[in-house]
Coordinates of C-alpha atoms in Angstrom, one line a residue:
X1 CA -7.7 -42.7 5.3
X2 CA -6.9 -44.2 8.9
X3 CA -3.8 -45.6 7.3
X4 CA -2.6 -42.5 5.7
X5 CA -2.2 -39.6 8.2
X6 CA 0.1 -37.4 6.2
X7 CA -2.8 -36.7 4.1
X8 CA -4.0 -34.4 6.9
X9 CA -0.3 -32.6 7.7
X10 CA -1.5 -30.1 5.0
X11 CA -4.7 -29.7 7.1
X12 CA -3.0 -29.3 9.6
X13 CA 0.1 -27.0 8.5
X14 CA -2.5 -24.7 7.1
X15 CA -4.4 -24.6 10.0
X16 CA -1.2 -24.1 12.7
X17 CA -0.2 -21.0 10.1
X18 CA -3.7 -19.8 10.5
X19 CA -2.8 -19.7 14.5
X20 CA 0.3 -17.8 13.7
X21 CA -1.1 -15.7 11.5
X22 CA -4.3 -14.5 14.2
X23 CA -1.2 -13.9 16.6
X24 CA -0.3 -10.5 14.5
X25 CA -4.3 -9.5 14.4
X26 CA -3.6 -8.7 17.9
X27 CA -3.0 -4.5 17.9
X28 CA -0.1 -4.7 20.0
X29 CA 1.4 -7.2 17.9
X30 CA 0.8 -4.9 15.6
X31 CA 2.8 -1.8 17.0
X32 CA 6.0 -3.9 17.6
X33 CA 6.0 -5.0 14.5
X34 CA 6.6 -1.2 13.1
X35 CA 6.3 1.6 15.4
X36 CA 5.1 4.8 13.5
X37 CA 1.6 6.2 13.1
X38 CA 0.6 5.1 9.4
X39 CA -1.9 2.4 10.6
X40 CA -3.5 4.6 13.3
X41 CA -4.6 7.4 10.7
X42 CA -6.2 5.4 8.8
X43 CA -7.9 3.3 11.4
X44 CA -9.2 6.5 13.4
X45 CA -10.4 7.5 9.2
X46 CA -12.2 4.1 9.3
X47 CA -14.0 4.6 12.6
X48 CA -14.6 8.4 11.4
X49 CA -16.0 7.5 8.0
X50 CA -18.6 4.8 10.4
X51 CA -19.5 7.5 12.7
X52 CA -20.0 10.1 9.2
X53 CA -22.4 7.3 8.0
X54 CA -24.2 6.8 11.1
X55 CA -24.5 10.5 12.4
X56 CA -25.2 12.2 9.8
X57 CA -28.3 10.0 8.6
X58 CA -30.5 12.5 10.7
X59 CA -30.7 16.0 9.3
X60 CA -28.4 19.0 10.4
X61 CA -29.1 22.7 10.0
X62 CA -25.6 23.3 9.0
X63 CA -24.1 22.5 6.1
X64 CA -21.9 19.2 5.3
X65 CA -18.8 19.8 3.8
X66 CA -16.3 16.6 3.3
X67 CA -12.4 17.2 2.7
X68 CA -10.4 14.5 0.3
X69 CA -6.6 15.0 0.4
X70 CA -3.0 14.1 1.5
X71 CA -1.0 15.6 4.5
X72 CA -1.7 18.7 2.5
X73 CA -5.2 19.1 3.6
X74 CA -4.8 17.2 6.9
X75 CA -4.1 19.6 9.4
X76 CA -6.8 21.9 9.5
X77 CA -8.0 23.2 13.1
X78 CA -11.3 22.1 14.1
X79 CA -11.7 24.7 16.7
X80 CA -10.5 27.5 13.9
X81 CA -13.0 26.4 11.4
X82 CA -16.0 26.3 14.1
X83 CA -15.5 29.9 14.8
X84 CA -15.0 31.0 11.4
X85 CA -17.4 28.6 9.4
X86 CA -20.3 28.2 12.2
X87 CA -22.8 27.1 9.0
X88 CA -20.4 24.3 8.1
X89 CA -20.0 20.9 9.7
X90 CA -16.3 20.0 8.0
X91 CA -14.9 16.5 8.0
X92 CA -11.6 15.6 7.0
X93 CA -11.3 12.4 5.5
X94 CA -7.7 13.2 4.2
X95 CA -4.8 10.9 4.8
X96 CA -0.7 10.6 3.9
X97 CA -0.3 9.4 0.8
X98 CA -4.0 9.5 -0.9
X99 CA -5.3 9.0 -4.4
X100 CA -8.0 9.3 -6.4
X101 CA -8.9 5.2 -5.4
X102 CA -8.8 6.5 -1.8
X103 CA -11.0 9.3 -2.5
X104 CA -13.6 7.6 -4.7
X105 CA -14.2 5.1 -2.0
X106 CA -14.8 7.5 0.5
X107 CA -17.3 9.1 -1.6
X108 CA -18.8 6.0 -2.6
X109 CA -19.4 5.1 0.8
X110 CA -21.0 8.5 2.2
X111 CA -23.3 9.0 -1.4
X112 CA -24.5 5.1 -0.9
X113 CA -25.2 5.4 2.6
X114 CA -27.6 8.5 1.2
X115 CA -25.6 11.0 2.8
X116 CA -25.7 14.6 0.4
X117 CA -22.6 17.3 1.4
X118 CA -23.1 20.5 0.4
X119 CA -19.4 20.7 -0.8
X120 CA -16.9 18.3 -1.7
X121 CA -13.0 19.5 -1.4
X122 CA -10.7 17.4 -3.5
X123 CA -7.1 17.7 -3.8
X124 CA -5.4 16.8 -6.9
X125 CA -1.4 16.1 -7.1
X126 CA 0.6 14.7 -10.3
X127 CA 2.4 12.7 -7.9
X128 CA -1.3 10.7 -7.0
X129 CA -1.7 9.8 -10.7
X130 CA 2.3 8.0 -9.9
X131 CA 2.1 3.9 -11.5
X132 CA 5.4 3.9 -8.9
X133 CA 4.0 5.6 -6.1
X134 CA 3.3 4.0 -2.1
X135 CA -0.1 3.1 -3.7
X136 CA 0.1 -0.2 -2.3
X137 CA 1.8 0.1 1.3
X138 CA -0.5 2.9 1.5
X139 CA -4.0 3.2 0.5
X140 CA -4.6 -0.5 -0.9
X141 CA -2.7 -1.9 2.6
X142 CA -4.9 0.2 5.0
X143 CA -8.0 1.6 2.9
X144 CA -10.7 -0.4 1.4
X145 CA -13.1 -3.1 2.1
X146 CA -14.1 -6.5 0.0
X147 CA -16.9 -5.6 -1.4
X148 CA -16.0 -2.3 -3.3
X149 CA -12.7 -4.0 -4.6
X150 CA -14.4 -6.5 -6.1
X151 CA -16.7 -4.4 -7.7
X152 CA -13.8 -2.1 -9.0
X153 CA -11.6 -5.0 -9.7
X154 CA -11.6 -3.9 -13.5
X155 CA -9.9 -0.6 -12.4
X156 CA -7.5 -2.0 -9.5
X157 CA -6.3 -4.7 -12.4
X158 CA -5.6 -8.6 -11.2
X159 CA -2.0 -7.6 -9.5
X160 CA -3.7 -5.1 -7.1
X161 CA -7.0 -7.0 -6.2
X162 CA -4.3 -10.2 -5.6
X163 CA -2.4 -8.3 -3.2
X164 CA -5.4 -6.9 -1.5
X165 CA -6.5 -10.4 -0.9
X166 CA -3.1 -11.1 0.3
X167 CA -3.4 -8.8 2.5
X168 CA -6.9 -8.9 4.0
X169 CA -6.5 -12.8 4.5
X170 CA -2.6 -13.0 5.7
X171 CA -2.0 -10.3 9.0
X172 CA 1.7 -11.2 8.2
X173 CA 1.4 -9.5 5.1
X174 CA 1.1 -6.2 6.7
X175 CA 2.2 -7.1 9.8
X176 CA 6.1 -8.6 8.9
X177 CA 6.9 -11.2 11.5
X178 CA 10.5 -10.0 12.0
X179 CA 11.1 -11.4 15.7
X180 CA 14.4 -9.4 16.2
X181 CA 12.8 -6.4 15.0
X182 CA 9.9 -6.8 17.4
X183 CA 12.1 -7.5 20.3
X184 CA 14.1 -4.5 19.5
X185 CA 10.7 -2.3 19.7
X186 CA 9.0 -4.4 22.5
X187 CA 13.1 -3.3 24.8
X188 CA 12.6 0.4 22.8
X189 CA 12.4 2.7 26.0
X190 CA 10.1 4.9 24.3
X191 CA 8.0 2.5 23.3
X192 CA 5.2 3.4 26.1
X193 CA 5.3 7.3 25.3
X194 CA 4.7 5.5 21.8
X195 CA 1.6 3.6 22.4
X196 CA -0.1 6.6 24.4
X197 CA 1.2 8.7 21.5
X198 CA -0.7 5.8 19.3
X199 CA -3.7 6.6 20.7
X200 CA -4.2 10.3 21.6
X201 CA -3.5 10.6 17.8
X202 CA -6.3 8.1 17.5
X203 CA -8.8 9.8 19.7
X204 CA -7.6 13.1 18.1
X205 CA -8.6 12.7 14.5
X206 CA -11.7 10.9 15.9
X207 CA -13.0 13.9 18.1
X208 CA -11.7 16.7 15.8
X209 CA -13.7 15.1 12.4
X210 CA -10.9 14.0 10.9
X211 CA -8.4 16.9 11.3
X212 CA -4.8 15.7 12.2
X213 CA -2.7 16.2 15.1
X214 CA -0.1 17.7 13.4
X215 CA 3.8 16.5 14.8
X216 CA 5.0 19.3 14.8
X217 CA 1.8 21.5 15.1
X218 CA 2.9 25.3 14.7
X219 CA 6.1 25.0 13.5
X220 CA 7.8 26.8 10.5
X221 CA 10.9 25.7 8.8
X222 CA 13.1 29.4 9.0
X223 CA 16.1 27.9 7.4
X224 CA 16.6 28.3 3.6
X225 CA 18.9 25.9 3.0
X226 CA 16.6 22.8 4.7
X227 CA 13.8 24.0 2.8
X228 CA 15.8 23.6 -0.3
X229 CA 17.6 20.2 0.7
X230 CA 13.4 18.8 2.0
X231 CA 12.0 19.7 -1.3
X232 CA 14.9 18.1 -3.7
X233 CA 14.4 15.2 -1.4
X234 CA 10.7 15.2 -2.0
X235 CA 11.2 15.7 -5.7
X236 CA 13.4 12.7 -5.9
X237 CA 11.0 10.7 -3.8
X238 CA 8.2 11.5 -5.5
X239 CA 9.1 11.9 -9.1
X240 CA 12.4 9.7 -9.6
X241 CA 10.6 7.0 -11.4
X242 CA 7.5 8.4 -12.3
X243 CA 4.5 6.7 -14.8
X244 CA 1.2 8.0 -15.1
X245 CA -1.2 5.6 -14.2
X246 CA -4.7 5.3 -15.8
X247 CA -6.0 3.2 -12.9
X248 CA -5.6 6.4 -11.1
X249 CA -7.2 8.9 -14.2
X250 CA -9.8 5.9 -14.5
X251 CA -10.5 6.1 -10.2
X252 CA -11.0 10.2 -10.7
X253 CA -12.8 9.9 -14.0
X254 CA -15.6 7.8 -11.9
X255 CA -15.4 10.3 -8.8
X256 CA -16.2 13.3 -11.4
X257 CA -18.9 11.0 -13.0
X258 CA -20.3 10.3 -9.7
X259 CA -20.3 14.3 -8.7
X260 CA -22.0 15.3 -11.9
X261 CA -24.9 12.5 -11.8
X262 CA -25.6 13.4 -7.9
X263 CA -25.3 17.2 -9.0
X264 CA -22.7 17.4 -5.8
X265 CA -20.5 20.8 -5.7
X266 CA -17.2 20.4 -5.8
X267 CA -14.1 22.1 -5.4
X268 CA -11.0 20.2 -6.6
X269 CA -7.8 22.0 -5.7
X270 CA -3.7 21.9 -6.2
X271 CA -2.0 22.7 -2.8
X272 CA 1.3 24.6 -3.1
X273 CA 4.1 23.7 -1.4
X274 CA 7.2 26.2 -0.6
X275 CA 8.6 28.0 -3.7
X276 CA 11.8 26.1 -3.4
X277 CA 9.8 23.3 -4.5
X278 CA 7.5 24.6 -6.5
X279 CA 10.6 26.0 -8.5
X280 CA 11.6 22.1 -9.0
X281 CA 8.8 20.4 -9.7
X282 CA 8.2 23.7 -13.1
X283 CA 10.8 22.1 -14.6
X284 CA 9.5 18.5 -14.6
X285 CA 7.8 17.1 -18.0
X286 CA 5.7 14.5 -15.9
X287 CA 4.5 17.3 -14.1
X288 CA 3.6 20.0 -17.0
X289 CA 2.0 16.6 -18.8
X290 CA -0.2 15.6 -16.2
X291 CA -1.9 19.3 -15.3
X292 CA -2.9 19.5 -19.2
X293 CA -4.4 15.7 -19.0
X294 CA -6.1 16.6 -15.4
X295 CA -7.0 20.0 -17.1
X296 CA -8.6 18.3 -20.0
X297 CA -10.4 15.7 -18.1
X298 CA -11.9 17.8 -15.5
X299 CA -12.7 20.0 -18.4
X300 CA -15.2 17.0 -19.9
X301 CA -17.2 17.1 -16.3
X302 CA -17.6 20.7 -16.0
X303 CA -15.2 21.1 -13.4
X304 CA -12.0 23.3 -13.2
X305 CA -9.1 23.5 -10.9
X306 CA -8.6 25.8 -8.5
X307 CA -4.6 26.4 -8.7
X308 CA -3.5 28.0 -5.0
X309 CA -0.2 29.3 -6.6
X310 CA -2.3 31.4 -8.9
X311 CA -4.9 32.2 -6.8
X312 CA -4.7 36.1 -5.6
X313 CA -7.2 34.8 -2.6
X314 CA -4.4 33.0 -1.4
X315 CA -1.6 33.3 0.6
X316 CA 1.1 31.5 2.5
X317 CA 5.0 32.4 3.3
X318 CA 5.1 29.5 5.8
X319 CA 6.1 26.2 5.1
X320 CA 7.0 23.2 7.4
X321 CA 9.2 22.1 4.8
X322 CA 9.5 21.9 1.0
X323 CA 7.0 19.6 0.4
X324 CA 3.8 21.2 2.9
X325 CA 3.0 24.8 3.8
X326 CA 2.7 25.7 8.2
X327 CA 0.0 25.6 9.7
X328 CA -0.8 29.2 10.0
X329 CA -1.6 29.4 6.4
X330 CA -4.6 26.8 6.6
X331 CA -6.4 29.9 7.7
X332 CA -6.0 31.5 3.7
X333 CA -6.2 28.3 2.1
X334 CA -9.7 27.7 3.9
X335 CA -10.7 31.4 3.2
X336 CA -9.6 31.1 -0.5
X337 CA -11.5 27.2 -0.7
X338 CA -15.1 29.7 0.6
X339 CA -14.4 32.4 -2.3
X340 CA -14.4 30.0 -4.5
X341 CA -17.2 28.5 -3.6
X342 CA -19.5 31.5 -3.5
X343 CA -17.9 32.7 -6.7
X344 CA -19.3 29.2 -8.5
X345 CA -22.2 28.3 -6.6
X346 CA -24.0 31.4 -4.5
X347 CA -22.5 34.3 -6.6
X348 CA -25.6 36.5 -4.9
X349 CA -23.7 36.2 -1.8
X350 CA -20.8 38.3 -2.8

Protein backbone atom coordinates (compact mmCIF):
# COMPACT_ATOMS: atom_id res chain seq x y z
CA UNK A 1 0.00 0.00 0.00
CA UNK A 2 2.96 2.56 0.88
CA UNK A 3 3.87 2.27 -2.77
CA UNK A 4 0.52 2.83 -4.24
CA UNK A 5 -0.98 6.17 -3.03
CA UNK A 6 -3.52 6.66 -5.72
CA UNK A 7 -5.36 3.92 -4.12
CA UNK A 8 -6.38 6.44 -1.42
CA UNK A 9 -7.26 9.59 -4.10
CA UNK A 10 -10.80 7.95 -4.06
CA UNK A 11 -10.60 8.21 -0.23
CA UNK A 12 -9.73 11.19 -0.47
CA UNK A 13 -11.98 12.71 -3.41
CA UNK A 14 -14.92 11.42 -1.56
CA UNK A 15 -14.05 12.71 1.53
CA UNK A 16 -13.02 16.55 0.07
CA UNK A 17 -16.79 16.27 -1.66
CA UNK A 18 -18.03 15.43 1.72
CA UNK A 19 -16.40 18.97 2.85
CA UNK A 20 -18.03 20.71 -0.04
CA UNK A 21 -21.05 19.19 0.37
CA UNK A 22 -21.32 20.22 4.61
CA UNK A 23 -20.54 23.82 3.14
CA UNK A 24 -24.41 24.00 1.78
CA UNK A 25 -25.82 22.43 5.29
CA UNK A 26 -24.96 25.84 6.46
CA UNK A 27 -28.72 27.81 6.43
CA UNK A 28 -27.32 30.75 4.84
CA UNK A 29 -25.78 28.79 2.28
CA UNK A 30 -28.88 27.70 1.98
CA UNK A 31 -30.85 31.03 1.22
CA UNK A 32 -28.41 32.17 -1.53
CA UNK A 33 -28.73 29.33 -3.16
CA UNK A 34 -32.58 30.13 -3.85
CA UNK A 35 -34.22 32.92 -2.14
CA UNK A 36 -38.04 32.15 -1.63
CA UNK A 37 -39.86 30.81 1.44
CA UNK A 38 -40.52 26.97 0.39
CA UNK A 39 -37.82 25.58 2.81
CA UNK A 40 -38.90 27.83 5.72
CA UNK A 41 -42.63 26.44 5.75
CA UNK A 42 -41.71 23.38 6.00
CA UNK A 43 -38.97 23.67 8.48
CA UNK A 44 -41.15 25.97 10.96
CA UNK A 45 -43.97 22.52 10.14
CA UNK A 46 -41.01 20.33 11.34
CA UNK A 47 -40.25 22.26 14.60
CA UNK A 48 -44.30 22.61 14.93
CA UNK A 49 -45.00 18.96 14.46
CA UNK A 50 -41.86 18.43 17.52
CA UNK A 51 -43.51 20.90 19.68
CA UNK A 52 -47.32 19.05 18.76
CA UNK A 53 -45.57 15.82 20.03
CA UNK A 54 -44.01 17.14 22.99
CA UNK A 55 -46.82 19.55 24.33
CA UNK A 56 -49.57 17.88 23.82
CA UNK A 57 -48.37 14.58 25.69
CA UNK A 58 -49.97 16.16 28.98
CA UNK A 59 -53.73 16.46 28.85
CA UNK A 60 -55.74 19.57 27.73
CA UNK A 61 -59.29 20.48 28.60
CA UNK A 62 -59.89 21.64 25.12
CA UNK A 63 -60.28 19.83 22.34
CA UNK A 64 -57.37 18.95 19.66
CA UNK A 65 -58.19 19.49 16.33
CA UNK A 66 -55.29 18.96 13.50
CA UNK A 67 -55.67 20.58 9.94
CA UNK A 68 -53.99 18.63 6.72
CA UNK A 69 -53.96 20.64 3.47
CA UNK A 70 -52.34 22.88 0.79
CA UNK A 71 -52.23 26.76 0.63
CA UNK A 72 -55.92 26.21 0.63
CA UNK A 73 -56.20 25.55 4.33
CA UNK A 74 -53.03 27.48 5.26
CA UNK A 75 -54.11 30.79 6.19
CA UNK A 76 -56.47 30.48 8.85
CA UNK A 77 -56.18 33.22 11.72
CA UNK A 78 -55.14 31.99 14.97
CA UNK A 79 -56.49 34.87 16.85
CA UNK A 80 -60.01 34.45 14.77
CA UNK A 81 -60.31 30.82 15.66
CA UNK A 82 -59.45 31.50 19.59
CA UNK A 83 -62.32 33.70 19.87
CA UNK A 84 -64.72 31.79 17.98
CA UNK A 85 -63.62 28.16 18.81
CA UNK A 86 -62.41 28.69 22.62
CA UNK A 87 -63.09 24.57 23.16
CA UNK A 88 -60.62 23.88 20.25
CA UNK A 89 -56.86 23.97 20.29
CA UNK A 90 -56.36 23.99 16.13
CA UNK A 91 -53.03 23.21 14.53
CA UNK A 92 -52.30 23.60 11.05
CA UNK A 93 -50.01 21.31 9.74
CA UNK A 94 -50.88 22.37 6.06
CA UNK A 95 -48.21 23.22 3.51
CA UNK A 96 -47.95 24.41 -0.44
CA UNK A 97 -48.06 21.68 -2.44
CA UNK A 98 -49.29 18.70 -0.03
CA UNK A 99 -50.48 15.11 -0.68
CA UNK A 100 -51.84 12.43 0.84
CA UNK A 101 -47.77 10.98 1.57
CA UNK A 102 -47.46 14.46 3.38
CA UNK A 103 -50.51 13.96 5.25
CA UNK A 104 -50.22 10.30 6.29
CA UNK A 105 -46.88 11.12 7.84
CA UNK A 106 -48.06 13.80 9.80
CA UNK A 107 -50.66 11.60 11.15
CA UNK A 108 -48.44 8.79 11.66
CA UNK A 109 -46.25 10.78 13.71
CA UNK A 110 -48.92 12.50 16.16
CA UNK A 111 -51.08 8.80 16.53
CA UNK A 112 -47.49 6.95 17.30
CA UNK A 113 -46.36 9.50 19.58
CA UNK A 114 -50.04 8.49 21.43
CA UNK A 115 -51.41 11.80 20.80
CA UNK A 116 -55.69 11.35 20.06
CA UNK A 117 -57.32 14.78 18.16
CA UNK A 118 -60.67 15.09 18.51
CA UNK A 119 -60.99 16.01 14.77
CA UNK A 120 -58.97 15.50 11.90
CA UNK A 121 -59.49 18.11 8.74
CA UNK A 122 -58.26 16.69 5.52
CA UNK A 123 -58.18 18.31 2.29
CA UNK A 124 -58.57 16.33 -0.81
CA UNK A 125 -57.56 17.84 -4.47
CA UNK A 126 -57.44 15.72 -7.88
CA UNK A 127 -54.42 17.62 -8.55
CA UNK A 128 -52.64 15.73 -5.12
CA UNK A 129 -53.43 12.25 -6.66
CA UNK A 130 -51.02 14.11 -9.95
CA UNK A 131 -47.94 11.08 -11.07
CA UNK A 132 -46.56 14.61 -12.65
CA UNK A 133 -47.08 16.88 -9.94
CA UNK A 134 -43.99 18.97 -7.62
CA UNK A 135 -44.30 15.70 -5.53
CA UNK A 136 -40.65 15.53 -5.40
CA UNK A 137 -39.25 19.20 -5.18
CA UNK A 138 -41.96 19.37 -2.69
CA UNK A 139 -43.01 17.09 -0.17
CA UNK A 140 -40.35 14.20 -0.66
CA UNK A 141 -37.40 17.29 -0.81
CA UNK A 142 -38.55 18.88 2.48
CA UNK A 143 -40.97 16.43 4.33
CA UNK A 144 -40.12 13.10 5.70
CA UNK A 145 -37.61 11.35 7.79
CA UNK A 146 -35.58 7.88 7.38
CA UNK A 147 -37.30 5.81 9.20
CA UNK A 148 -40.94 6.19 7.94
CA UNK A 149 -39.59 6.05 4.25
CA UNK A 150 -38.13 3.00 4.66
CA UNK A 151 -40.94 1.49 6.17
CA UNK A 152 -43.27 2.88 3.27
CA UNK A 153 -40.69 2.19 0.71
CA UNK A 154 -43.22 -0.28 -0.98
CA UNK A 155 -45.62 2.78 -1.55
CA UNK A 156 -42.85 5.53 -2.45
CA UNK A 157 -41.49 2.76 -5.13
CA UNK A 158 -37.46 2.40 -5.67
CA UNK A 159 -37.24 5.83 -7.85
CA UNK A 160 -38.68 7.96 -4.95
CA UNK A 161 -36.96 6.29 -1.88
CA UNK A 162 -33.50 6.71 -4.29
CA UNK A 163 -34.04 10.26 -4.64
CA UNK A 164 -34.84 10.70 -1.06
CA UNK A 165 -31.56 9.20 -0.14
CA UNK A 166 -30.12 11.46 -2.72
CA UNK A 167 -31.23 14.00 -1.09
CA UNK A 168 -30.95 13.44 2.66
CA UNK A 169 -27.18 12.38 2.14
CA UNK A 170 -26.11 15.08 -0.71
CA UNK A 171 -27.10 19.04 0.57
CA UNK A 172 -26.19 19.82 -3.04
CA UNK A 173 -29.09 17.99 -4.11
CA UNK A 174 -31.36 20.46 -2.73
CA UNK A 175 -29.12 23.01 -2.25
CA UNK A 176 -27.77 23.55 -6.24
CA UNK A 177 -24.25 24.89 -6.03
CA UNK A 178 -24.69 27.50 -8.81
CA UNK A 179 -21.87 30.02 -7.72
CA UNK A 180 -23.12 32.80 -10.11
CA UNK A 181 -26.54 32.39 -8.93
CA UNK A 182 -25.43 32.67 -5.29
CA UNK A 183 -23.36 35.74 -5.97
CA UNK A 184 -26.20 37.33 -7.69
CA UNK A 185 -28.45 36.71 -4.45
CA UNK A 186 -25.58 37.26 -1.84
CA UNK A 187 -25.17 41.43 -4.16
CA UNK A 188 -29.42 41.19 -4.26
CA UNK A 189 -30.12 44.48 -2.34
CA UNK A 190 -33.14 42.96 -0.81
CA UNK A 191 -31.55 40.18 0.20
CA UNK A 192 -31.51 41.41 4.08
CA UNK A 193 -35.36 42.47 4.16
CA UNK A 194 -35.24 38.71 2.78
CA UNK A 195 -33.65 36.95 5.48
CA UNK A 196 -35.63 38.88 8.31
CA UNK A 197 -38.64 38.18 6.04
CA UNK A 198 -37.16 34.38 6.29
CA UNK A 199 -37.60 34.28 9.61
CA UNK A 200 -40.62 36.30 10.95
CA UNK A 201 -42.42 33.80 8.52
CA UNK A 202 -40.60 31.25 10.59
CA UNK A 203 -41.42 32.44 13.99
CA UNK A 204 -45.02 33.09 12.61
CA UNK A 205 -46.21 29.68 11.75
CA UNK A 206 -44.35 28.52 14.82
CA UNK A 207 -46.25 30.85 17.43
CA UNK A 208 -49.62 30.92 15.47
CA UNK A 209 -49.85 26.56 15.44
CA UNK A 210 -49.16 26.31 12.16
CA UNK A 211 -51.30 29.00 10.46
CA UNK A 212 -49.45 31.00 7.61
CA UNK A 213 -48.52 34.41 7.25
CA UNK A 214 -50.34 34.98 4.30
CA UNK A 215 -48.15 37.43 1.47
CA UNK A 216 -50.60 39.13 0.74
CA UNK A 217 -52.82 38.72 3.97
CA UNK A 218 -56.33 40.56 3.21
CA UNK A 219 -56.15 41.04 -0.17
CA UNK A 220 -58.89 40.32 -2.85
CA UNK A 221 -58.28 40.02 -6.43
CA UNK A 222 -61.27 42.73 -7.93
CA UNK A 223 -60.22 42.33 -11.37
CA UNK A 224 -62.14 39.77 -13.61
CA UNK A 225 -59.96 39.44 -16.23
CA UNK A 226 -56.75 38.41 -13.76
CA UNK A 227 -58.91 36.09 -12.06
CA UNK A 228 -59.67 34.43 -15.33
CA UNK A 229 -55.97 34.66 -16.79
CA UNK A 230 -54.62 33.14 -12.74
CA UNK A 231 -56.98 30.23 -12.99
CA UNK A 232 -56.15 29.06 -16.80
CA UNK A 233 -52.61 29.44 -15.60
CA UNK A 234 -53.26 27.20 -12.69
CA UNK A 235 -55.22 24.76 -14.88
CA UNK A 236 -52.36 24.39 -17.16
CA UNK A 237 -49.91 24.11 -14.35
CA UNK A 238 -51.68 21.77 -12.58
CA UNK A 239 -53.47 19.58 -15.10
CA UNK A 240 -51.34 19.81 -18.41
CA UNK A 241 -49.89 16.47 -18.06
CA UNK A 242 -51.79 14.84 -15.64
CA UNK A 243 -51.62 10.78 -14.42
CA UNK A 244 -53.28 9.50 -11.52
CA UNK A 245 -51.01 8.04 -9.24
CA UNK A 246 -51.77 5.08 -7.01
CA UNK A 247 -48.81 5.72 -4.73
CA UNK A 248 -50.92 8.74 -3.83
CA UNK A 249 -54.65 6.59 -3.69
CA UNK A 250 -52.34 3.80 -1.86
CA UNK A 251 -50.78 6.95 0.84
CA UNK A 252 -54.75 7.99 1.46
CA UNK A 253 -56.08 4.45 1.45
CA UNK A 254 -53.56 3.88 4.65
CA UNK A 255 -54.47 7.39 6.26
CA UNK A 256 -58.38 6.26 6.01
CA UNK A 257 -57.29 2.76 7.40
CA UNK A 258 -55.46 4.38 10.06
CA UNK A 259 -58.61 6.84 11.02
CA UNK A 260 -61.04 3.89 11.06
CA UNK A 261 -58.78 1.43 13.35
CA UNK A 262 -58.03 4.49 15.89
CA UNK A 263 -61.88 5.38 15.57
CA UNK A 264 -60.46 9.19 14.84
CA UNK A 265 -63.25 11.73 13.44
CA UNK A 266 -62.59 13.06 10.40
CA UNK A 267 -63.62 15.57 8.09
CA UNK A 268 -62.05 15.31 4.58
CA UNK A 269 -63.00 18.32 2.45
CA UNK A 270 -62.64 19.86 -1.32
CA UNK A 271 -61.75 23.63 -1.12
CA UNK A 272 -63.20 25.77 -3.91
CA UNK A 273 -61.44 27.97 -5.66
CA UNK A 274 -63.03 31.13 -7.68
CA UNK A 275 -65.74 30.23 -10.19
CA UNK A 276 -63.62 31.15 -13.00
CA UNK A 277 -61.75 28.16 -12.18
CA UNK A 278 -64.00 26.02 -10.92
CA UNK A 279 -65.80 26.63 -14.37
CA UNK A 280 -62.41 25.07 -16.01
CA UNK A 281 -61.47 22.50 -14.12
CA UNK A 282 -65.85 20.98 -14.82
CA UNK A 283 -64.73 20.36 -17.96
CA UNK A 284 -61.65 18.19 -17.24
CA UNK A 285 -61.97 14.21 -17.61
CA UNK A 286 -59.05 13.81 -15.06
CA UNK A 287 -60.91 15.74 -12.80
CA UNK A 288 -64.68 14.23 -13.11
CA UNK A 289 -62.55 10.61 -12.97
CA UNK A 290 -60.81 11.14 -9.93
CA UNK A 291 -63.93 12.56 -7.58
CA UNK A 292 -65.84 9.20 -8.54
CA UNK A 293 -62.51 7.01 -7.57
CA UNK A 294 -61.96 9.42 -4.27
CA UNK A 295 -65.85 9.03 -3.85
CA UNK A 296 -65.71 5.30 -4.12
CA UNK A 297 -62.72 4.79 -1.94
CA UNK A 298 -63.71 6.97 0.88
CA UNK A 299 -67.01 5.32 0.46
CA UNK A 300 -65.20 1.72 1.58
CA UNK A 301 -63.96 3.51 5.04
CA UNK A 302 -67.11 5.09 5.96
CA UNK A 303 -66.17 8.40 5.15
CA UNK A 304 -67.69 11.04 2.72
CA UNK A 305 -66.61 14.28 1.31
CA UNK A 306 -67.67 17.39 2.28
CA UNK A 307 -67.82 19.34 -1.19
CA UNK A 308 -67.60 23.43 -0.26
CA UNK A 309 -69.10 24.32 -3.74
CA UNK A 310 -72.19 22.37 -2.77
CA UNK A 311 -72.27 23.08 0.57
CA UNK A 312 -75.37 25.68 1.49
CA UNK A 313 -73.19 26.29 4.92
CA UNK A 314 -70.75 27.82 2.82
CA UNK A 315 -69.83 30.82 1.36
CA UNK A 316 -67.17 32.86 -0.26
CA UNK A 317 -67.26 35.70 -3.17
CA UNK A 318 -63.59 36.47 -2.44
CA UNK A 319 -60.71 35.07 -4.00
CA UNK A 320 -57.03 36.00 -4.09
CA UNK A 321 -56.81 34.60 -7.30
CA UNK A 322 -58.21 31.75 -9.46
CA UNK A 323 -56.71 29.09 -7.82
CA UNK A 324 -57.42 30.13 -3.65
CA UNK A 325 -60.38 31.99 -2.12
CA UNK A 326 -59.39 35.63 0.41
CA UNK A 327 -58.92 35.42 3.41
CA UNK A 328 -62.19 36.76 4.65
CA UNK A 329 -63.96 33.69 3.65
CA UNK A 330 -61.86 31.32 6.14
CA UNK A 331 -64.36 32.62 8.60
CA UNK A 332 -67.48 30.34 6.52
CA UNK A 333 -65.19 27.71 5.56
CA UNK A 334 -64.28 27.16 9.34
CA UNK A 335 -68.06 27.63 10.35
CA UNK A 336 -69.18 25.19 7.55
CA UNK A 337 -65.92 22.54 8.72
CA UNK A 338 -68.04 22.85 12.71
CA UNK A 339 -71.65 22.13 11.07
CA UNK A 340 -70.38 19.33 9.71
CA UNK A 341 -68.99 18.12 12.40
CA UNK A 342 -71.90 18.36 14.85
CA UNK A 343 -74.09 17.16 12.02
CA UNK A 344 -71.82 13.58 12.02
CA UNK A 345 -70.54 13.25 15.32
CA UNK A 346 -72.66 15.31 18.26
CA UNK A 347 -76.03 15.70 16.32
CA UNK A 348 -77.61 16.46 20.06
CA UNK A 349 -75.81 19.62 19.82
CA UNK A 350 -77.85 21.01 17.10
Amino acid sequence: MRGKPFLFYPVILFGFLLLVDSIFRIPFVQLLTKLDLTAVNYSAKRTLLENLISEKKTKSDKKLMLILGSSRLLYFDAEDLKSFYPDWEIYNLSSAVTTPAYYDYQLTRILDAGIRPDLVLMETDPNQFNQNSIFKISNLTYSFDLPYVLSNAWLFGKDNVSFFLGRKIFAVGTYKPYLDQMWRNYKNPNLESFVSMNQTTFDFIVQNNGHGLSPIDNYVEKDANLLDLTSHRTLDWLFASYVPSEMQYGFYEKILTRLKSDNIRAIIVWPTSSPNFEDLISKEKAVSAWEEKIGSVSGKFDQSILKLKEDPNYSCNAFADGGHIAKECYHSLMRAVQLEYFRRYETHRL
